[in-house]
Tab-separated table of C-alpha atoms and ligand atoms in Angstrom:
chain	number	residue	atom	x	y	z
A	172	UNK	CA	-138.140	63.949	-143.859
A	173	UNK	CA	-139.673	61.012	-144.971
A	174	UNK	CA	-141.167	58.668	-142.174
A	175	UNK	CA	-141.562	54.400	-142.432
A	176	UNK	CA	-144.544	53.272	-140.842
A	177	UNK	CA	-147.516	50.670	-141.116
A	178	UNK	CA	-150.789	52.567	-141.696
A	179	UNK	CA	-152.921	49.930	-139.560
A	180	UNK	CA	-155.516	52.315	-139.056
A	181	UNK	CA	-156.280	51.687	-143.073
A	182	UNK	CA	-158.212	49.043	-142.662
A	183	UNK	CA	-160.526	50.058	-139.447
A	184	UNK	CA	-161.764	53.326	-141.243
A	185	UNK	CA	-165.210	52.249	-141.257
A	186	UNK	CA	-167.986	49.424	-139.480
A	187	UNK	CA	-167.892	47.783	-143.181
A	188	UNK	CA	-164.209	48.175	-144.049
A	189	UNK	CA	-164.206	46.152	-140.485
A	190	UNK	CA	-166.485	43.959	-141.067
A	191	UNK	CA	-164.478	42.833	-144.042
A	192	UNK	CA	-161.167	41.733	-142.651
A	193	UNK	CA	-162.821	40.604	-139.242
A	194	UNK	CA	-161.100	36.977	-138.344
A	195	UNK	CA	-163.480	35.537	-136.354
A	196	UNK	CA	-167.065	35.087	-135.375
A	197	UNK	CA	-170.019	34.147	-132.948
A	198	UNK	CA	-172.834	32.669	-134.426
A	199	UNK	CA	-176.040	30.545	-132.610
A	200	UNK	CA	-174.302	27.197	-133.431
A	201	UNK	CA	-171.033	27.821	-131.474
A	202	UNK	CA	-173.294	27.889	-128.181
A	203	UNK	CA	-174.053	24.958	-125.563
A	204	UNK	CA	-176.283	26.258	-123.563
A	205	UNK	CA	-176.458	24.797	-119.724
A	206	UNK	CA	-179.987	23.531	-117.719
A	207	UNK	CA	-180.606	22.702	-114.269
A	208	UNK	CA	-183.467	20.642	-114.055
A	209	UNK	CA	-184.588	19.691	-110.068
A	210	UNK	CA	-187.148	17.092	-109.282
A	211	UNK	CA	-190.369	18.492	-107.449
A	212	UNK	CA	-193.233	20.627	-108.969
A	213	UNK	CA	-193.914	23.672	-109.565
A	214	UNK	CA	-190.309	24.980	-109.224
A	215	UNK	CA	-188.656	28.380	-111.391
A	216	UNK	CA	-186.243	29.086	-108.795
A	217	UNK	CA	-183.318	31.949	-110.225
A	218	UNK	CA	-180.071	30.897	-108.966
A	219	UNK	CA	-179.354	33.710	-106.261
A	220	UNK	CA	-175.556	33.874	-107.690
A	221	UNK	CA	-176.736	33.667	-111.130
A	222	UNK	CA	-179.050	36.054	-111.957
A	223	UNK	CA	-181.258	35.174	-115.066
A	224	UNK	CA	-180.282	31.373	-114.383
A	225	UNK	CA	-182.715	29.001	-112.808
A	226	UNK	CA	-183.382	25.521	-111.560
A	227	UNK	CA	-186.533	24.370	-113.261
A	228	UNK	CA	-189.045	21.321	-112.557
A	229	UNK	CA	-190.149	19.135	-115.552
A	230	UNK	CA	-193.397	20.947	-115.185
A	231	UNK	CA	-191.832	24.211	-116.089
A	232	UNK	CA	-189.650	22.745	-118.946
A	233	UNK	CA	-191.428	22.920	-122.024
A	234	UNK	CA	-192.286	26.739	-121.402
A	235	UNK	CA	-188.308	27.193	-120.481
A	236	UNK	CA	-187.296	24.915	-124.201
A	237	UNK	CA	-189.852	27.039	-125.848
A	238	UNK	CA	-187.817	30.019	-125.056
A	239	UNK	CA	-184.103	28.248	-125.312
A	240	UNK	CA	-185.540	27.486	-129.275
A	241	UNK	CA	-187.128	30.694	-129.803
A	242	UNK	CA	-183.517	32.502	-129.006
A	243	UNK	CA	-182.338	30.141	-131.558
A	244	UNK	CA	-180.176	27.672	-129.015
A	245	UNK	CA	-179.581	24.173	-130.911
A	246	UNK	CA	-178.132	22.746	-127.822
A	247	UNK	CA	-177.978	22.463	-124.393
A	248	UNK	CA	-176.200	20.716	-121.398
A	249	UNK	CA	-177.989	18.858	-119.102
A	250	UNK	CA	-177.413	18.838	-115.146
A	251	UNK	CA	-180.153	17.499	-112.686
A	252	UNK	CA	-180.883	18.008	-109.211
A	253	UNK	CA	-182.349	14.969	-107.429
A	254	UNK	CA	-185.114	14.601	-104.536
A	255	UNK	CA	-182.660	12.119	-103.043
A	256	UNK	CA	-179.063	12.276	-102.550
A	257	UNK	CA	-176.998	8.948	-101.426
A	258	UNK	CA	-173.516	7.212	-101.078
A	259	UNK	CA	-172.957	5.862	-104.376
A	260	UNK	CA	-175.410	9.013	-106.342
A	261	UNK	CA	-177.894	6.326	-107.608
A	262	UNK	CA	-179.930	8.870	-108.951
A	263	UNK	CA	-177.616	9.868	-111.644
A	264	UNK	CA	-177.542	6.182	-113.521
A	265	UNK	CA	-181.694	5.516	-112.305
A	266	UNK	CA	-183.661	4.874	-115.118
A	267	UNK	CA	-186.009	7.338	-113.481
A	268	UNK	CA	-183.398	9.762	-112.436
A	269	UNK	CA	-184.348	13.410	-113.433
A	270	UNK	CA	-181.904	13.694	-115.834
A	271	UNK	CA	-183.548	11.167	-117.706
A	272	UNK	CA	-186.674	12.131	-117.427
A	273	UNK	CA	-185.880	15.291	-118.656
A	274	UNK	CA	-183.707	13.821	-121.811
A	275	UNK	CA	-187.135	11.684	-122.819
A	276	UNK	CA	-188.473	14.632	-122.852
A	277	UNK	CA	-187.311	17.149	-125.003
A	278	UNK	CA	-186.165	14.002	-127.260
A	279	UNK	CA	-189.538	13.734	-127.885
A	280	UNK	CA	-191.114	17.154	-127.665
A	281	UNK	CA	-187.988	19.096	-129.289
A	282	UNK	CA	-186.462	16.249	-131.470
A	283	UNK	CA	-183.870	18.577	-133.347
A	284	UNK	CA	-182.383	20.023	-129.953
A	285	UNK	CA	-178.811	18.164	-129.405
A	286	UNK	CA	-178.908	17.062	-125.632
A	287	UNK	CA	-175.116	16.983	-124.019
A	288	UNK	CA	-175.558	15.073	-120.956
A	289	UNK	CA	-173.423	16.482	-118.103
A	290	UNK	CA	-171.979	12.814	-116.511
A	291	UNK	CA	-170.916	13.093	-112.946
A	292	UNK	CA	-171.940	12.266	-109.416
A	293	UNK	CA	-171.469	15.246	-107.411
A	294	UNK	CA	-174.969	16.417	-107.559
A	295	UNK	CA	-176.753	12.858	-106.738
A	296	UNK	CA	-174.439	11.911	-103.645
A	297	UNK	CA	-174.497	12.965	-100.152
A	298	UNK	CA	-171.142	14.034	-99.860
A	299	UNK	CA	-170.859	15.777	-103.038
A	300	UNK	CA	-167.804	14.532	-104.420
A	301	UNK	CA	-167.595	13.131	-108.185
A	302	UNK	CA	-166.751	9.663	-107.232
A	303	UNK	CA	-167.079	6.916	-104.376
A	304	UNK	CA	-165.750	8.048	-101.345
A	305	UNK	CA	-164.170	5.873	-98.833
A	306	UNK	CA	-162.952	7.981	-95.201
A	307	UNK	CA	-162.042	10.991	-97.189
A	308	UNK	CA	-160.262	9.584	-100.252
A	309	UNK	CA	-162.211	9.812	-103.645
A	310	UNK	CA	-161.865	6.216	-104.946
A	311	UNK	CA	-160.637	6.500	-108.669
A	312	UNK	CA	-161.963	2.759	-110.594
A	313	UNK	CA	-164.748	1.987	-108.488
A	314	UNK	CA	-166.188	5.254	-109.718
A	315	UNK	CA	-165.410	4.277	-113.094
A	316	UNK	CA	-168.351	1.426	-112.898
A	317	UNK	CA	-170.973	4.279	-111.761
A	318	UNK	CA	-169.950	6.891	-114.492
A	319	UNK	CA	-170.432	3.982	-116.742
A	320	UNK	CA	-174.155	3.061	-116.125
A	321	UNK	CA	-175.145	6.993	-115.862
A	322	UNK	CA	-174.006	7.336	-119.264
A	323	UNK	CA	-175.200	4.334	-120.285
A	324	UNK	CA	-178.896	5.312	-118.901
A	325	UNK	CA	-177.649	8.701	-120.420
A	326	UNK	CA	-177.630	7.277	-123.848
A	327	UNK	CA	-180.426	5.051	-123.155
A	328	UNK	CA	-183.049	7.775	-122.282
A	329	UNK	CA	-181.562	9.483	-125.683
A	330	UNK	CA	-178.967	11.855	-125.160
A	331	UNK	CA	-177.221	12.709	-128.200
A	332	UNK	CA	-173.666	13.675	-126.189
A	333	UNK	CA	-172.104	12.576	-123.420
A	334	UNK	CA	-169.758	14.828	-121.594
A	335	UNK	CA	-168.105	13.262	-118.558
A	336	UNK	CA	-166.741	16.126	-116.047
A	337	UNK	CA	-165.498	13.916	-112.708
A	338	UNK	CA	-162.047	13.713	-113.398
A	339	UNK	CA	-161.118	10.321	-112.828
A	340	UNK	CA	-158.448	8.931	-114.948
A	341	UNK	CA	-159.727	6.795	-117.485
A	342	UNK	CA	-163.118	7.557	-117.322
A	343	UNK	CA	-163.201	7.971	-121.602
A	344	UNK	CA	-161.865	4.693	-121.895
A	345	UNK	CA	-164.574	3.063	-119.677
A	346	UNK	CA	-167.510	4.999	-120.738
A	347	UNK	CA	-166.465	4.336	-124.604
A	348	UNK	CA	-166.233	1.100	-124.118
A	349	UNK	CA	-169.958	0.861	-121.827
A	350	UNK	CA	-171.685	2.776	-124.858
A	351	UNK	CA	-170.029	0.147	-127.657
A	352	UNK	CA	-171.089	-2.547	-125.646
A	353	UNK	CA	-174.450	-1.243	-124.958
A	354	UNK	CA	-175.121	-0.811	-128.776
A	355	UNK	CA	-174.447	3.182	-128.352
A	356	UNK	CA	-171.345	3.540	-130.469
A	357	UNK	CA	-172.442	6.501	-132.846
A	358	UNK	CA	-172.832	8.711	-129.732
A	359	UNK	CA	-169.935	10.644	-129.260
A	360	UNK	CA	-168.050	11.735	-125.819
A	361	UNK	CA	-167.082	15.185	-125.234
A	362	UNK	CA	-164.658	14.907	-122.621
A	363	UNK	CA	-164.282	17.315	-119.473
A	364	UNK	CA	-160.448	16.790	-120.723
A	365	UNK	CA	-158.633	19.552	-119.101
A	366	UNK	CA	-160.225	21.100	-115.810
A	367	UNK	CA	-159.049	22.942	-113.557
A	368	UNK	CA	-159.507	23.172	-109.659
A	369	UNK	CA	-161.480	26.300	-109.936
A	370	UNK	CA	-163.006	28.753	-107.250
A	371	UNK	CA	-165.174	29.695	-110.113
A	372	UNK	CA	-167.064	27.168	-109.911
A	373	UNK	CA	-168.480	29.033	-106.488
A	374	UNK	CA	-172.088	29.932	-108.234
A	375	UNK	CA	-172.546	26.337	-110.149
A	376	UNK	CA	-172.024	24.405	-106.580
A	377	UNK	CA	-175.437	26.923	-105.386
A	378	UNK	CA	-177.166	25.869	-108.587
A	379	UNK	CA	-176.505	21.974	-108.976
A	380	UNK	CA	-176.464	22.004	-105.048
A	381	UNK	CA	-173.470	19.824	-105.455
A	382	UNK	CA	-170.894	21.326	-103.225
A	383	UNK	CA	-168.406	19.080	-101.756
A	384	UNK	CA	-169.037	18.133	-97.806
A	385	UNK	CA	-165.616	17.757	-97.163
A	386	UNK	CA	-162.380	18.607	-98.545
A	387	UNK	CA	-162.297	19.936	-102.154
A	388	UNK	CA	-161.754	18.211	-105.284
A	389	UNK	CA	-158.032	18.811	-105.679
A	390	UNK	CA	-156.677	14.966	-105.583
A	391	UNK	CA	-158.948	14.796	-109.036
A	392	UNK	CA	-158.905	18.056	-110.551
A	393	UNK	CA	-156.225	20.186	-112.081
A	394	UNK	CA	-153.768	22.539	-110.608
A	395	UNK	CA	-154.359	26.019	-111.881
A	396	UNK	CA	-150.770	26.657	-111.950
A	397	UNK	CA	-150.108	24.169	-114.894
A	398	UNK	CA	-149.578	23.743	-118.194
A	399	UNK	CA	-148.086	20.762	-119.203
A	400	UNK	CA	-150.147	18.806	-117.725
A	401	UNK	CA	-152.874	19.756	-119.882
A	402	UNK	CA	-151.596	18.125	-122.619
A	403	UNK	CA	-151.157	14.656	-120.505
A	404	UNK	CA	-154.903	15.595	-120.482
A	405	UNK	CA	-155.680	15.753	-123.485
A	406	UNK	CA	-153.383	13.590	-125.207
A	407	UNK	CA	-154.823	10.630	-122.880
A	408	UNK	CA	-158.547	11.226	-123.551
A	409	UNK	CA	-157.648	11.203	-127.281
A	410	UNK	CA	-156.107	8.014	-127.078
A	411	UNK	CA	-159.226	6.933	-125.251
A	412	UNK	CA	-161.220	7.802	-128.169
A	413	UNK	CA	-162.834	11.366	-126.758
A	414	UNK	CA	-164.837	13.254	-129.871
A	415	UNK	CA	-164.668	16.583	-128.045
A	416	UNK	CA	-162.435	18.390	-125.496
A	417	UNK	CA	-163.536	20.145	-122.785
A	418	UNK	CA	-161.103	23.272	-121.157
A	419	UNK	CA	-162.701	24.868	-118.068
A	420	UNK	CA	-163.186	26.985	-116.885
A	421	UNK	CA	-162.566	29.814	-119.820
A	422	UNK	CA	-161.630	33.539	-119.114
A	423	UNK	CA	-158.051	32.710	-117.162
A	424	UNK	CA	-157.139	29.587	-119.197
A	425	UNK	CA	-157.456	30.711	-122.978
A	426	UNK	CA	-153.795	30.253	-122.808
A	427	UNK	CA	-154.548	26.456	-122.101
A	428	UNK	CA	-157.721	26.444	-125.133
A	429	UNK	CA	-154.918	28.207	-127.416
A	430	UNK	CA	-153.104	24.974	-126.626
A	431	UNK	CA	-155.179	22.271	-127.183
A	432	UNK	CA	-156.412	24.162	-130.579
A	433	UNK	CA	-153.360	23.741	-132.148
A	434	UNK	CA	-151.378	20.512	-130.924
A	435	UNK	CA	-155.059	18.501	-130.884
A	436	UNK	CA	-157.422	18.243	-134.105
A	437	UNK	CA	-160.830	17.402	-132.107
A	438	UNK	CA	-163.041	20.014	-132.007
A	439	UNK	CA	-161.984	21.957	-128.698
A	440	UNK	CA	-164.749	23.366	-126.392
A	441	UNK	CA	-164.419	25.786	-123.991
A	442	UNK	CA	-166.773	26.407	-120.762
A	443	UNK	CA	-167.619	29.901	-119.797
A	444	UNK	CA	-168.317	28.494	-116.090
A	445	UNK	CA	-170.767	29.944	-113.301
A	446	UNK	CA	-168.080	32.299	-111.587
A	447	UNK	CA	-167.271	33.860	-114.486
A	448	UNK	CA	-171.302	34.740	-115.912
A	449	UNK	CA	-171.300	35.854	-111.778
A	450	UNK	CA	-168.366	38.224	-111.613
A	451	UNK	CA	-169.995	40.200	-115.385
A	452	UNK	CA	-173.351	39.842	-113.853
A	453	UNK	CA	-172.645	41.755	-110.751
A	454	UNK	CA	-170.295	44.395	-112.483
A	455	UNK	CA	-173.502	45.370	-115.536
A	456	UNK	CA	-176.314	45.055	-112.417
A	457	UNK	CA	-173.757	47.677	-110.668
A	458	UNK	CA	-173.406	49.690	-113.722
A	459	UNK	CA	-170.012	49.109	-113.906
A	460	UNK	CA	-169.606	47.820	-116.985
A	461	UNK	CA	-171.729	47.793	-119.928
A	462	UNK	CA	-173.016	43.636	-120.117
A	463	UNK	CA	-173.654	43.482	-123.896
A	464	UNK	CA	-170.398	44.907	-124.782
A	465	UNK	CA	-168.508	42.945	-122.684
A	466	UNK	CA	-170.280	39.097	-123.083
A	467	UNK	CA	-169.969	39.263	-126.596
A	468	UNK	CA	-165.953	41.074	-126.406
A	469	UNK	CA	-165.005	37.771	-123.855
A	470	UNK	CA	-167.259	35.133	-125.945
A	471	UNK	CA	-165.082	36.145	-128.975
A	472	UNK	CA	-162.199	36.229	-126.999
A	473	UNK	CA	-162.750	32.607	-126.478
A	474	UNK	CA	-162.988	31.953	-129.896
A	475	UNK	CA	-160.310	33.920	-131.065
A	476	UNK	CA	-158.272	31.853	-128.662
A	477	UNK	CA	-159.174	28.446	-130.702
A	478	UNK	CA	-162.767	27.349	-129.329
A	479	UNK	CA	-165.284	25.669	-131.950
A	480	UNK	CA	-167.944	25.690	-129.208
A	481	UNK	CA	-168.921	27.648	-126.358
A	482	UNK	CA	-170.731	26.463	-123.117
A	483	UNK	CA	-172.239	29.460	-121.557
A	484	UNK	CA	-174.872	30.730	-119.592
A	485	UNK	CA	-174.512	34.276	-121.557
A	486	UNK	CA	-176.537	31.985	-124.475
A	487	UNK	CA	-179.540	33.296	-125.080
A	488	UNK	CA	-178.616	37.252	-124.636
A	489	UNK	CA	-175.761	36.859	-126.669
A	490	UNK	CA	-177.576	35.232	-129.916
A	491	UNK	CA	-180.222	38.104	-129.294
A	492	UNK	CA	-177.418	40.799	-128.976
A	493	UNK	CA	-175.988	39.303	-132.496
A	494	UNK	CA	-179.205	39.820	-133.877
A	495	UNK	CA	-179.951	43.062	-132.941
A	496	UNK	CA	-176.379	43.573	-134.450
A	497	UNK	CA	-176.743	42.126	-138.003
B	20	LIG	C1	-169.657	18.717	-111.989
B	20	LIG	C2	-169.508	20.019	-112.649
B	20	LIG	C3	-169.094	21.256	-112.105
B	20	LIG	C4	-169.248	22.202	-113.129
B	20	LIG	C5	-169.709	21.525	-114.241
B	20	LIG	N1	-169.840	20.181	-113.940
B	20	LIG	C6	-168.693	21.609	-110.730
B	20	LIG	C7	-167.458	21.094	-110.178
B	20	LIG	O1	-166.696	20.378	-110.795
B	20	LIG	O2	-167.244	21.406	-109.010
B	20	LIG	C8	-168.991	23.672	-113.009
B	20	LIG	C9	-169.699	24.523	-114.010
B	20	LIG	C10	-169.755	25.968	-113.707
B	20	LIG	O3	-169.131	26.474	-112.742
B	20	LIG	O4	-170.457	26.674	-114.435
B	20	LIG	N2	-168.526	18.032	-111.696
C-alpha cells in the first residue's frame, strides 16, 4: 500500500536545517525599551509588581543608561513621575518637568540612544486621568491644547519620537500640527493608535503611579471586545499623518497587530505592557515556567504576528538570551 503524505518533519531534522527556513527573527533593534524616571534623589526603587523594573532618580540614570547600552538597547521610552501632581498635569509640558530633564540628558550624555517620549497626562495630574477632567467627564479638545505643549517641550528638550498614548480623538492631528509650527517637523509621531481598555495595565498604574482616582478610562479607550474599530483607529491617525502605530497591549490582541500589518504600510509597533511582563514574571519566580524560553517564544510571537518593533520590559534579558544563543 502506498501512502500520500507531506513529510514536514524534513525540514526540522536538525538546529541548522532549522535555522535555515526559520521566517522570522528578534534582533536588538526591534526593541523599545521602557524607563520610569521619578523626581527626588537618591531613588532605585524595583516596581513591587514588576520585578527587575524600577523607578529611577536622575541621579541614578547614567549608571541605569550605562547598562540599557551595554545590553545593546538603541532605544527607550520615556515615562516620568513628578514631585507634584495637579489639575491640568503641568508637569508633563514644564520646561523643567522630569521628563525633560531626563531627555537633556541622555541627549547629551548618550547622543546615539533614540528617546520615544511617552505623551500623556495621567501621571502629572491629581486625578490620574489622560485629559482635563470636568465633574467626572474626561474633556476631549481642551486636552488636545495640553498634549500639544508636552510634546512640544518633548521635542524641545530633544526627544527624537513622540508617542502620544491618551486617547483623545485627534490628538495626531494637533500634535503634528504643534511640532510643524514649532519648527519640529522631521520628528516623527508614533501613535498609541489602537489601545485597548486593559486590566493589564494593573502593574504600569504601580510604576508611573498614575492610576485613575475615579472611574476608569473606558469613555477614551478601546473596548476589548472589538475589532473593527481598530481600523477606524488606525485609518484616522494615518490620515492625521502618524509615522508609527501603536497596538496595546500585545499577548491577547496579535489578532488586532496581524491587522494593522497588513491593511496599513506604517511600521506597526506592538507593546508588551506591564501585566503581561507580571503574569511571566510570577509564573518563572514560581518555577512554573521556564522565563527564557517563554519571553523569547511570545516576543517572536509578536513578530510573527506583523510587529516591526517591540516595546517591552523583557529588553535587556531577551537581547542577552539571543546572545547567549548565537
Ligand atoms: C499612559 C500609559 C499607560 C501605559 C502606557 N502609557 C497606562 C494607561 O493607559 O492606563 C501602560 C503600559 C503598561 O501597562 O506597560 N496613558
Amino acid at each position: 500500500m502506498e501512502l500520500q503524505f507531506s513529510r514536514h518533519r524534513r525540514l526540522r531534522s536538525s538546529a541548522n536545517m532549522r535555522a535555515l527556513v526559520r521566517e522570522n527573527h528578534l534582533r536588538a533593534e526591534d526593541f523599545i525599551y521602557p524607563l520610569f524616571i521619578i523626581e527626588g534623589e537618591n531613588v532605585r526603587k524595583e516596581v513591587s509588581s514588576m520585578p527587575g523594573v524600577f523607578q529611577v532618580s536622575m541621579d541614578h540614570l547614567q549608571a541605569e543608561m550605562e547598562d540599557i547600552v551595554a545590553h545593546g538597547i538603541k532605544s527607550v521610552l520615556l515615562f516620568g513621575i513628578p514631585a507634584t501632581k495637579d489639575e491640568c498635569g503641568g508637569q508633563a509640558y514644564h520646561d523643567h518637568g522630569i521628563v525633560q530633564v531626563a531627555t537633556r540628558f541622555i541627549k547629551e550624555k548618550f547622543p546615539d540612544i533614540i528617546i520615544v517620549a511617552d505623551t500623556c497626562l495621567c501621571e502629572y495630574t491629581s486625578h490620574g486621568h489622560c485629559g482635563v477632567v470636568e465633574g467626572e467627564k474626561i474633556l476631549n479638545d481642551p486636552s488636545l491644547e495640553l498634549l500639544v505643549k508636552t510634546a512640544v517641550s518633548q521635542a524641545k528638550a530633544g526627544a527624537d519620537i513622540i508617542a502620544p498614548s491618551n486617547m483623545m480623538d485627534g490628538f495626531v492631528t494637533a500634535i503634528r500640527a504643534g511640532l510643524d509650527e514649532a519648527g519640529f517637523t522631521e520628528v516623527p509621531v508614533m501613535s498609541y493608535a489602537v489601545k485597548y481598555a486593559s486590566a493589564f495595565y494593573g502593574p504600569f498604574r504601580e510604576a508611573a503611579e498614575g492610576a485613575p482616582q475615579f472611574g476608569d478610562r473606558k469613555t477614551y479607550q478601546m473596548d476589548p471586545a472589538n475589532r473593527m474599530e481598530a481600523f477606524r483607529e488606525a485609518e484616522s491617525d494615518v490620515a492625521e499623518g502618524a509615522d508609527f502605530l501603536i497596538v496595546k497591549p500585545g499577548m491577547p490582541y496579535l489578532d488586532i497587530v496581524r491587522d494593522v500589518k497588513n491593511n496599513f504600510n506604517l511600521p506597526v509597533v506592538v507593546y508588551n505592557v506591564s501585566g503581561e511582563y507580571a503574569m511571566i514574571k510570577a509564573a518563572a519566580q514560581n518555577g512554573w515556567i521556564d522565563e527564557k524560553k517563554t519571553v523569547l517564544e511570545m516576543l517572536i510571537g509578536m513578530k510573527r504576528a506583523g510587529a516591526d518593533l517591540i516595546i517591552t520590559y523583557h529588553a535587556k534579558d531577551a537581547i542577552s538570551w539571543l546572545k547567549e544563543d548565537e
